[in-house]
Coordinates of C-alpha atoms and ligand atoms in Angstrom, one line a residue:
M233 CA 66.9 -29.8 -19.6
N234 CA 63.8 -28.2 -21.2
T235 CA 61.4 -26.1 -19.4
N236 CA 58.9 -29.0 -19.2
T237 CA 61.0 -30.7 -16.5
C238 CA 61.6 -27.6 -14.5
T239 CA 59.0 -27.2 -11.8
I240 CA 58.5 -24.7 -9.0
S241 CA 57.1 -25.7 -5.7
A242 CA 56.7 -24.0 -2.2
I243 CA 58.3 -25.1 1.0
N244 CA 56.5 -23.6 4.0
G245 CA 58.6 -21.6 6.6
F246 CA 58.1 -19.8 9.8
T247 CA 54.4 -18.8 10.1
D248 CA 53.7 -17.4 6.6
N249 CA 56.9 -17.6 4.5
Y250 CA 57.2 -19.2 1.2
F251 CA 60.6 -20.6 0.3
W252 CA 60.5 -21.3 -3.5
K253 CA 62.2 -24.2 -5.1
I254 CA 62.9 -24.4 -8.7
S255 CA 63.6 -28.2 -9.6
A256 CA 65.3 -29.5 -12.6
G257 CA 65.4 -33.2 -12.0
S258 CA 67.9 -33.9 -9.3
Q259 CA 69.0 -30.5 -9.1
A260 CA 67.4 -27.5 -7.2
V261 CA 67.5 -23.9 -6.7
I262 CA 66.1 -22.2 -3.7
V263 CA 64.9 -18.5 -3.6
D264 CA 65.1 -16.9 -0.2
P265 CA 66.0 -19.7 2.1
G266 CA 65.0 -18.1 5.5
D267 CA 65.4 -21.5 7.4
A268 CA 67.7 -24.3 6.4
K269 CA 65.9 -27.1 8.2
P270 CA 62.7 -27.5 6.3
L271 CA 64.6 -27.1 3.2
I272 CA 67.2 -29.7 3.8
A273 CA 64.4 -32.1 4.8
D274 CA 62.7 -31.3 1.4
L275 CA 65.9 -31.9 -0.5
I276 CA 66.6 -35.0 1.2
Q277 CA 63.0 -36.4 0.7
H278 CA 63.1 -35.6 -3.2
Q279 CA 66.8 -36.9 -3.5
Q280 CA 67.9 -33.5 -4.9
T281 CA 71.2 -31.6 -4.5
L282 CA 71.1 -27.8 -4.2
T283 CA 73.0 -26.1 -7.0
A284 CA 72.1 -22.3 -6.2
I285 CA 70.6 -19.9 -3.9
L286 CA 68.9 -16.7 -5.1
I287 CA 68.5 -13.9 -2.6
T288 CA 66.1 -10.9 -3.1
H289 CA 67.0 -8.9 -0.1
H290 CA 68.8 -9.0 3.3
H291 CA 66.0 -9.8 5.7
A292 CA 66.7 -12.6 8.1
D293 CA 63.6 -14.5 7.0
H294 CA 65.0 -14.6 3.5
I295 CA 68.6 -15.4 4.3
G296 CA 68.8 -17.2 7.6
G297 CA 69.1 -20.5 6.1
V298 CA 72.0 -19.7 3.7
N299 CA 74.7 -20.8 5.9
G300 CA 73.1 -24.1 6.9
L301 CA 72.6 -24.9 3.3
K302 CA 76.1 -24.0 2.2
D303 CA 77.4 -26.3 5.0
K304 CA 75.6 -29.2 3.3
Y305 CA 75.6 -28.3 -0.6
P306 CA 78.3 -26.8 -2.8
C307 CA 75.8 -24.2 -4.1
I308 CA 76.4 -20.7 -5.4
V309 CA 74.8 -17.7 -3.5
Y310 CA 73.4 -15.0 -6.1
G311 CA 72.1 -11.9 -4.7
P312 CA 71.8 -8.2 -4.8
S313 CA 74.9 -6.0 -5.3
K314 CA 73.7 -3.5 -2.7
E315 CA 73.0 -5.5 0.3
A316 CA 73.3 -9.0 2.0
Q317 CA 77.0 -8.9 1.3
N318 CA 77.7 -11.2 4.2
V319 CA 76.1 -14.2 2.4
V320 CA 76.1 -13.1 -1.3
E321 CA 79.0 -14.7 -3.4
H322 CA 77.7 -13.5 -6.9
S323 CA 76.3 -10.2 -7.0
V324 CA 73.7 -9.5 -9.6
T325 CA 72.4 -6.0 -10.7
E326 CA 69.8 -4.3 -13.0
H327 CA 69.4 -6.1 -16.5
D328 CA 71.8 -8.8 -15.8
R329 CA 70.9 -12.0 -17.3
F330 CA 72.4 -15.3 -16.1
Q331 CA 71.6 -18.9 -15.7
P332 CA 71.7 -19.9 -12.2
Q333 CA 74.0 -22.8 -11.7
G334 CA 72.0 -26.1 -12.3
L335 CA 69.3 -24.5 -14.3
S336 CA 69.2 -24.0 -18.1
E337 CA 66.8 -21.2 -17.8
T338 CA 67.8 -17.5 -17.9
A339 CA 67.0 -15.1 -14.9
E340 CA 66.8 -11.5 -15.6
I341 CA 67.3 -9.1 -12.7
I342 CA 64.9 -6.2 -12.1
E343 CA 65.9 -3.9 -9.1
V344 CA 63.0 -3.0 -7.0
P345 CA 64.1 -0.7 -4.1
G346 CA 61.4 0.4 -1.6
H347 CA 61.1 -2.5 1.0
T348 CA 64.8 -2.5 1.4
A349 CA 67.1 -0.3 -0.5
G350 CA 68.9 -3.0 -2.5
H351 CA 65.9 -5.3 -3.1
I352 CA 66.0 -7.2 -6.4
S353 CA 63.6 -9.4 -8.3
Y354 CA 64.4 -12.6 -10.5
Y355 CA 62.3 -12.8 -13.7
F356 CA 62.5 -16.1 -15.6
P357 CA 60.8 -15.3 -19.0
Q358 CA 61.0 -19.0 -20.2
L359 CA 59.3 -20.0 -16.9
K360 CA 56.9 -17.2 -17.0
A361 CA 57.8 -16.7 -13.3
L362 CA 58.8 -13.7 -11.3
F363 CA 60.4 -14.1 -7.8
C364 CA 59.8 -10.7 -6.2
G365 CA 60.6 -11.3 -2.4
D366 CA 58.7 -8.7 -0.3
T367 CA 58.1 -6.2 -3.1
L368 CA 54.8 -7.1 -4.8
F369 CA 52.5 -9.5 -2.8
A370 CA 49.4 -11.2 -4.0
G371 CA 46.8 -8.4 -3.4
G372 CA 49.3 -6.0 -1.9
C373 CA 53.0 -4.7 -1.6
G374 CA 55.7 -4.8 0.9
R375 CA 56.2 -2.4 3.7
I376 CA 58.5 0.5 2.9
F377 CA 61.3 0.0 5.5
E378 CA 64.5 1.5 3.7
G379 CA 63.3 3.3 0.6
T380 CA 60.8 5.9 -0.2
A381 CA 57.1 5.6 -1.4
A382 CA 58.3 7.0 -4.7
Q383 CA 60.9 4.3 -5.1
M384 CA 58.3 1.6 -4.3
F385 CA 55.9 3.1 -6.7
H386 CA 58.4 3.1 -9.4
S387 CA 59.6 -0.6 -8.6
L388 CA 56.0 -1.8 -8.8
Q389 CA 55.5 0.0 -12.1
K390 CA 58.4 -2.0 -13.5
L391 CA 57.0 -5.4 -12.6
A392 CA 53.5 -4.3 -13.8
R393 CA 55.1 -4.1 -17.4
L394 CA 55.9 -7.8 -17.6
P395 CA 53.5 -10.1 -19.5
V396 CA 50.2 -10.6 -17.9
D397 CA 50.6 -14.4 -17.7
T398 CA 53.6 -14.0 -15.5
R399 CA 53.1 -16.0 -12.3
V400 CA 54.0 -14.0 -9.2
Y401 CA 55.9 -16.0 -6.5
C402 CA 56.0 -13.6 -3.6
A403 CA 57.5 -14.7 -0.4
H404 CA 54.5 -14.5 2.1
E405 CA 51.0 -15.7 2.5
Y406 CA 49.5 -12.3 3.0
T407 CA 46.8 -12.5 0.5
L408 CA 43.7 -12.5 2.6
S409 CA 44.7 -9.5 4.8
N410 CA 45.9 -7.7 1.6
L411 CA 42.6 -8.2 -0.1
R412 CA 40.5 -7.2 3.1
F413 CA 42.3 -3.9 2.9
A414 CA 42.0 -3.6 -1.0
I415 CA 38.2 -4.0 -0.8
T416 CA 38.0 -0.8 1.5
V417 CA 40.2 1.2 -1.0
E418 CA 38.2 0.0 -4.1
P419 CA 34.9 -1.4 -2.8
H420 CA 33.2 -1.3 -6.3
N421 CA 35.8 -3.5 -8.2
K422 CA 33.9 -6.6 -9.2
A423 CA 37.1 -8.6 -9.9
L424 CA 38.4 -7.7 -6.6
Q425 CA 35.2 -8.8 -4.9
Q426 CA 35.4 -12.0 -6.5
R427 CA 38.9 -12.5 -5.7
L428 CA 38.4 -11.9 -2.0
K429 CA 35.6 -14.5 -1.9
S430 CA 37.8 -17.1 -3.6
V431 CA 40.8 -16.3 -1.4
E432 CA 38.6 -16.6 1.8
K433 CA 37.6 -20.0 0.7
A434 CA 41.0 -21.0 -0.1
R435 CA 42.5 -19.8 3.2
A436 CA 39.5 -21.5 5.0
N437 CA 40.6 -24.7 3.5
N438 CA 44.4 -24.0 4.4
Q439 CA 45.1 -23.9 0.5
P440 CA 47.9 -21.4 -0.7
T441 CA 47.0 -18.5 -2.6
V442 CA 50.4 -17.8 -4.2
P443 CA 51.6 -17.7 -7.0
S444 CA 49.0 -15.3 -8.6
T445 CA 49.3 -14.0 -12.1
L446 CA 50.3 -10.4 -13.0
G447 CA 47.0 -10.3 -14.8
E448 CA 45.0 -10.9 -11.5
E449 CA 47.4 -8.3 -9.7
L450 CA 46.7 -5.6 -12.4
A451 CA 42.9 -6.2 -12.0
T452 CA 42.7 -6.3 -8.3
N453 CA 45.9 -5.0 -6.5
P454 CA 45.3 -1.5 -5.3
F455 CA 49.0 -0.7 -5.4
L456 CA 49.0 -1.4 -9.2
R457 CA 45.9 0.4 -9.7
V458 CA 46.4 3.9 -8.1
N459 CA 45.5 5.4 -11.5
Q460 CA 41.9 4.3 -11.0
T461 CA 39.4 7.0 -9.9
E462 CA 38.0 5.1 -7.1
I463 CA 41.3 4.6 -5.5
R464 CA 42.3 8.3 -5.8
Q465 CA 39.0 9.3 -4.5
T466 CA 39.6 7.2 -1.5
A467 CA 43.0 8.7 -1.0
E468 CA 41.5 12.2 -1.3
A469 CA 38.7 11.3 1.2
A470 CA 41.2 10.0 3.7
T471 CA 43.5 13.0 3.5
G472 CA 41.2 15.9 2.7
Y473 CA 43.2 17.2 -0.2
M474 CA 43.5 16.6 -3.9
M475 CA 46.0 13.8 -5.3
H476 CA 48.2 15.3 -7.9
S477 CA 49.9 12.3 -9.2
D478 CA 49.6 8.5 -9.2
E479 CA 52.6 8.5 -7.0
E480 CA 51.1 10.6 -4.4
T481 CA 48.1 8.2 -4.4
F482 CA 50.3 5.4 -4.0
A483 CA 52.1 7.0 -1.0
V484 CA 48.7 7.8 0.7
I485 CA 47.1 4.3 0.4
R486 CA 50.6 2.6 1.4
K487 CA 50.4 4.6 4.6
M488 CA 46.8 3.7 5.1
K489 CA 47.7 0.0 4.9
D490 CA 50.4 0.5 7.6
S491 CA 47.7 1.2 10.0
F492 CA 45.0 -1.0 8.7
Ligands
LIG1292 ZN1 61.6 -8.3 3.9

Protein backbone atom coordinates (compact mmCIF):
# COMPACT_ATOMS: atom_id res chain seq x y z
CA MET A 1 0.00 0.00 0.00
CA ASN A 2 1.61 3.31 -0.95
CA THR A 3 0.84 6.68 0.59
CA ASN A 4 -1.32 7.69 -2.38
CA THR A 5 -3.98 5.28 -1.26
CA CYS A 6 -3.84 6.32 2.37
CA THR A 7 -6.41 8.97 3.25
CA ILE A 8 -7.29 10.79 6.48
CA SER A 9 -10.84 11.82 7.28
CA ALA A 10 -12.74 13.21 10.25
CA ILE A 11 -15.70 11.62 11.94
CA ASN A 12 -17.54 14.13 14.08
CA GLY A 13 -18.28 13.20 17.66
CA PHE A 14 -20.08 14.80 20.60
CA THR A 15 -20.33 18.57 20.13
CA ASP A 16 -16.88 19.44 18.84
CA ASN A 17 -14.63 16.34 18.78
CA TYR A 18 -12.89 15.02 15.69
CA PHE A 19 -12.19 11.30 15.61
CA TRP A 20 -9.58 10.83 12.88
CA LYS A 21 -9.67 7.87 10.52
CA ILE A 22 -6.61 6.82 8.53
CA SER A 23 -7.84 4.63 5.68
CA ALA A 24 -5.79 2.20 3.63
CA GLY A 25 -8.34 0.67 1.30
CA SER A 26 -10.63 -1.64 3.21
CA GLN A 27 -8.62 -1.24 6.41
CA ALA A 28 -8.78 1.66 8.81
CA VAL A 29 -7.06 3.02 11.89
CA ILE A 30 -8.87 5.39 14.28
CA VAL A 31 -7.20 8.00 16.46
CA ASP A 32 -8.90 8.78 19.80
CA PRO A 33 -12.29 7.07 19.44
CA GLY A 34 -14.38 8.86 22.04
CA ASP A 35 -17.60 7.20 20.94
CA ALA A 36 -18.00 3.87 19.13
CA LYS A 37 -21.40 4.49 17.57
CA PRO A 38 -20.59 7.05 14.83
CA LEU A 39 -17.34 5.22 14.11
CA ILE A 40 -18.96 1.83 13.59
CA ALA A 41 -21.58 3.47 11.37
CA ASP A 42 -18.82 5.08 9.31
CA LEU A 43 -16.79 1.86 9.00
CA ILE A 44 -19.89 -0.10 7.90
CA GLN A 45 -20.81 2.59 5.41
CA HIS A 46 -17.32 2.44 3.85
CA GLN A 47 -17.09 -1.36 4.12
CA GLN A 48 -13.93 -1.12 6.16
CA THR A 49 -12.54 -3.16 8.99
CA LEU A 50 -10.76 -1.55 11.92
CA THR A 51 -7.20 -2.81 12.40
CA ALA A 52 -5.82 -0.44 15.03
CA ILE A 53 -6.70 2.30 17.49
CA LEU A 54 -4.24 5.03 18.47
CA ILE A 55 -4.80 6.74 21.83
CA THR A 56 -3.19 10.10 22.67
CA HIS A 57 -4.37 10.42 26.28
CA HIS A 58 -6.77 9.04 28.83
CA HIS A 59 -9.72 11.47 28.74
CA ALA A 60 -13.12 9.87 28.20
CA ASP A 61 -13.86 11.77 24.99
CA HIS A 62 -10.75 10.10 23.51
CA ILE A 63 -11.10 6.53 24.75
CA GLY A 64 -14.82 6.10 25.44
CA GLY A 65 -15.39 4.15 22.23
CA VAL A 66 -12.52 1.69 22.58
CA ASN A 67 -14.45 -1.15 24.19
CA GLY A 68 -17.36 -0.86 21.75
CA LEU A 69 -14.96 -1.02 18.80
CA LYS A 70 -13.00 -3.90 20.33
CA ASP A 71 -16.24 -5.87 20.65
CA LYS A 72 -16.76 -5.61 16.92
CA TYR A 73 -13.26 -5.56 15.39
CA PRO A 74 -10.09 -7.53 16.22
CA CYS A 75 -7.94 -4.41 16.41
CA ILE A 76 -4.84 -3.52 18.42
CA VAL A 77 -5.00 -0.56 20.82
CA TYR A 78 -1.78 1.47 20.92
CA GLY A 79 -1.41 4.17 23.53
CA PRO A 80 0.77 5.95 26.06
CA SER A 81 2.87 3.98 28.51
CA LYS A 82 2.01 6.37 31.35
CA GLU A 83 -1.80 6.44 31.29
CA ALA A 84 -4.99 4.87 29.88
CA GLN A 85 -3.65 1.49 30.93
CA ASN A 86 -7.21 0.17 31.26
CA VAL A 87 -7.57 0.21 27.45
CA VAL A 88 -4.03 0.30 26.03
CA GLU A 89 -2.70 -3.07 24.84
CA HIS A 90 0.51 -1.96 23.23
CA SER A 91 2.30 0.87 25.06
CA VAL A 92 4.44 3.27 23.07
CA THR A 93 6.90 5.82 24.32
CA GLU A 94 9.15 8.73 23.23
CA HIS A 95 11.02 8.07 19.92
CA ASP A 96 9.26 4.74 19.30
CA ARG A 97 8.71 4.09 15.61
CA PHE A 98 6.17 1.50 14.51
CA GLN A 99 3.66 0.64 11.82
CA PRO A 100 0.16 0.45 13.29
CA GLN A 101 -1.48 -2.81 12.29
CA GLY A 102 -3.12 -2.33 8.86
CA LEU A 103 -0.91 0.57 7.73
CA SER A 104 2.39 0.57 5.87
CA GLU A 105 3.25 4.06 7.14
CA THR A 106 5.42 4.57 10.18
CA ALA A 107 4.30 6.49 13.24
CA GLU A 108 6.82 8.23 15.48
CA ILE A 109 5.93 8.92 19.09
CA ILE A 110 6.48 12.36 20.57
CA GLU A 111 5.71 12.64 24.28
CA VAL A 112 3.87 15.89 25.01
CA PRO A 113 2.99 16.10 28.71
CA GLY A 114 0.98 19.08 29.97
CA HIS A 115 -2.72 18.57 29.20
CA THR A 116 -2.30 15.18 30.87
CA ALA A 117 0.85 13.76 32.40
CA GLY A 118 1.31 10.97 29.86
CA HIS A 119 -0.05 12.59 26.69
CA ILE A 120 1.60 11.45 23.43
CA SER A 121 1.43 12.53 19.78
CA TYR A 122 1.67 10.36 16.68
CA TYR A 123 3.72 11.82 13.84
CA PHE A 124 3.59 10.14 10.41
CA PRO A 125 6.44 11.61 8.33
CA GLN A 126 5.32 9.88 5.10
CA LEU A 127 1.80 11.27 5.51
CA LYS A 128 3.07 14.66 6.76
CA ALA A 129 0.51 14.24 9.51
CA LEU A 130 0.58 14.92 13.24
CA PHE A 131 -2.13 13.58 15.55
CA CYS A 132 -1.68 15.64 18.68
CA GLY A 133 -4.91 15.10 20.64
CA ASP A 134 -5.48 17.97 23.05
CA THR A 135 -1.94 19.40 23.02
CA LEU A 136 -1.59 21.68 19.99
CA PHE A 137 -4.90 23.04 18.68
CA ALA A 138 -5.54 25.12 15.58
CA GLY A 139 -4.85 28.61 16.92
CA GLY A 140 -4.32 27.46 20.49
CA CYS A 141 -3.28 24.71 22.88
CA GLY A 142 -4.88 22.40 25.40
CA ARG A 143 -5.66 23.30 28.96
CA ILE A 144 -3.05 22.27 31.50
CA PHE A 145 -4.80 19.75 33.72
CA GLU A 146 -2.10 17.43 35.03
CA GLY A 147 1.24 18.84 33.96
CA THR A 148 2.92 22.20 34.44
CA ALA A 149 3.07 25.22 32.16
CA ALA A 150 6.79 24.51 31.71
CA GLN A 151 6.02 20.97 30.50
CA MET A 152 3.37 22.19 28.08
CA PHE A 153 5.73 24.87 26.75
CA HIS A 154 8.43 22.29 26.04
CA SER A 155 5.93 19.86 24.54
CA LEU A 156 4.74 22.51 22.09
CA GLN A 157 8.34 23.46 21.29
CA LYS A 158 8.97 19.83 20.25
CA LEU A 159 6.00 19.89 17.88
CA ALA A 160 7.11 23.29 16.52
CA ARG A 161 10.31 21.69 15.20
CA LEU A 162 8.45 19.38 12.77
CA PRO A 163 8.40 20.32 9.06
CA VAL A 164 6.22 23.38 8.37
CA ASP A 165 4.06 21.48 5.86
CA THR A 166 3.00 18.97 8.54
CA ARG A 167 -0.78 18.86 8.85
CA VAL A 168 -2.01 19.26 12.42
CA TYR A 169 -4.87 16.88 13.20
CA CYS A 170 -6.01 18.03 16.62
CA ALA A 171 -9.02 16.53 18.38
CA HIS A 172 -11.44 19.48 18.68
CA GLU A 173 -12.99 22.24 16.60
CA TYR A 174 -11.89 25.07 18.91
CA THR A 175 -10.26 27.25 16.25
CA LEU A 176 -12.62 30.21 16.27
CA SER A 177 -12.57 30.80 20.02
CA ASN A 178 -8.81 30.19 20.03
CA LEU A 179 -8.24 32.85 17.38
CA ARG A 180 -10.58 35.33 19.11
CA PHE A 181 -8.29 35.01 22.10
CA ALA A 182 -5.13 35.12 19.96
CA ILE A 183 -6.07 38.44 18.39
CA THR A 184 -6.29 40.02 21.85
CA VAL A 185 -2.76 38.83 22.60
CA GLU A 186 -1.17 39.81 19.29
CA PRO A 187 -3.52 42.31 17.62
CA HIS A 188 -1.03 43.56 15.01
CA ASN A 189 -0.24 40.13 13.52
CA LYS A 190 -1.47 40.42 9.90
CA ALA A 191 -1.45 36.67 9.26
CA LEU A 192 -3.54 36.20 12.39
CA GLN A 193 -6.03 38.88 11.34
CA GLN A 194 -6.48 37.12 8.01
CA ARG A 195 -6.78 33.69 9.56
CA LEU A 196 -9.44 34.90 11.98
CA LYS A 197 -11.45 36.27 9.06
CA SER A 198 -11.24 33.09 7.05
CA VAL A 199 -12.08 30.91 10.08
CA GLU A 200 -15.10 33.10 10.89
CA LYS A 201 -16.30 32.55 7.34
CA ALA A 202 -15.67 28.79 7.44
CA ARG A 203 -17.49 28.34 10.74
CA ALA A 204 -20.42 30.49 9.59
CA ASN A 205 -20.75 27.94 6.76
CA ASN A 206 -20.30 25.04 9.18
CA GLN A 207 -17.01 24.00 7.55
CA PRO A 208 -14.19 22.37 9.54
CA THR A 209 -11.02 24.38 10.18
CA VAL A 210 -8.91 21.34 11.04
CA PRO A 211 -6.40 20.18 9.93
CA SER A 212 -4.24 23.26 9.73
CA THR A 213 -0.55 23.19 8.89
CA LEU A 214 2.30 23.70 11.28
CA GLY A 215 3.35 26.67 9.14
CA GLU A 216 0.00 28.36 9.79
CA GLU A 217 0.35 27.65 13.49
CA LEU A 218 3.87 29.08 13.63
CA ALA A 219 2.58 32.26 11.97
CA THR A 220 -0.57 32.75 14.05
CA ASN A 221 -0.79 30.56 17.17
CA PRO A 222 0.22 32.66 20.19
CA PHE A 223 1.35 29.61 22.15
CA LEU A 224 4.03 28.94 19.52
CA ARG A 225 4.91 32.63 19.32
CA VAL A 226 5.73 33.59 22.91
CA ASN A 227 9.13 34.87 21.73
CA GLN A 228 7.37 37.69 19.84
CA THR A 229 7.70 41.17 21.33
CA GLU A 230 4.00 42.01 21.09
CA ILE A 231 3.00 38.84 22.97
CA ARG A 232 5.63 39.39 25.65
CA GLN A 233 4.37 42.95 26.09
CA THR A 234 0.78 41.69 26.39
CA ALA A 235 1.89 39.35 29.18
CA GLU A 236 3.79 42.16 30.89
CA ALA A 237 0.83 44.53 30.65
CA ALA A 238 -1.49 41.87 32.10
CA THR A 239 0.75 41.05 35.04
CA GLY A 240 2.49 44.37 35.65
CA TYR A 241 5.94 42.79 35.72
CA MET A 242 8.74 41.91 33.28
CA MET A 243 8.86 38.52 31.58
CA HIS A 244 12.24 36.85 32.02
CA SER A 245 11.76 33.96 29.61
CA ASP A 246 9.53 32.66 26.83
CA GLU A 247 8.42 29.97 29.23
CA GLU A 248 7.19 32.59 31.67
CA THR A 249 5.34 34.44 28.90
CA PHE A 250 3.77 31.14 27.88
CA ALA A 251 2.54 30.47 31.42
CA VAL A 252 0.97 33.94 31.64
CA ILE A 253 -0.92 33.79 28.34
CA ARG A 254 -2.06 30.21 29.01
CA LYS A 255 -3.55 31.49 32.26
CA MET A 256 -5.17 34.42 30.46
CA LYS A 257 -6.79 31.98 28.03
CA ASP A 258 -8.22 29.95 30.93
CA SER A 259 -10.37 32.90 31.94
CA PHE A 260 -10.99 34.36 28.45
ZN1 LIG B 1 -8.25 15.84 26.87
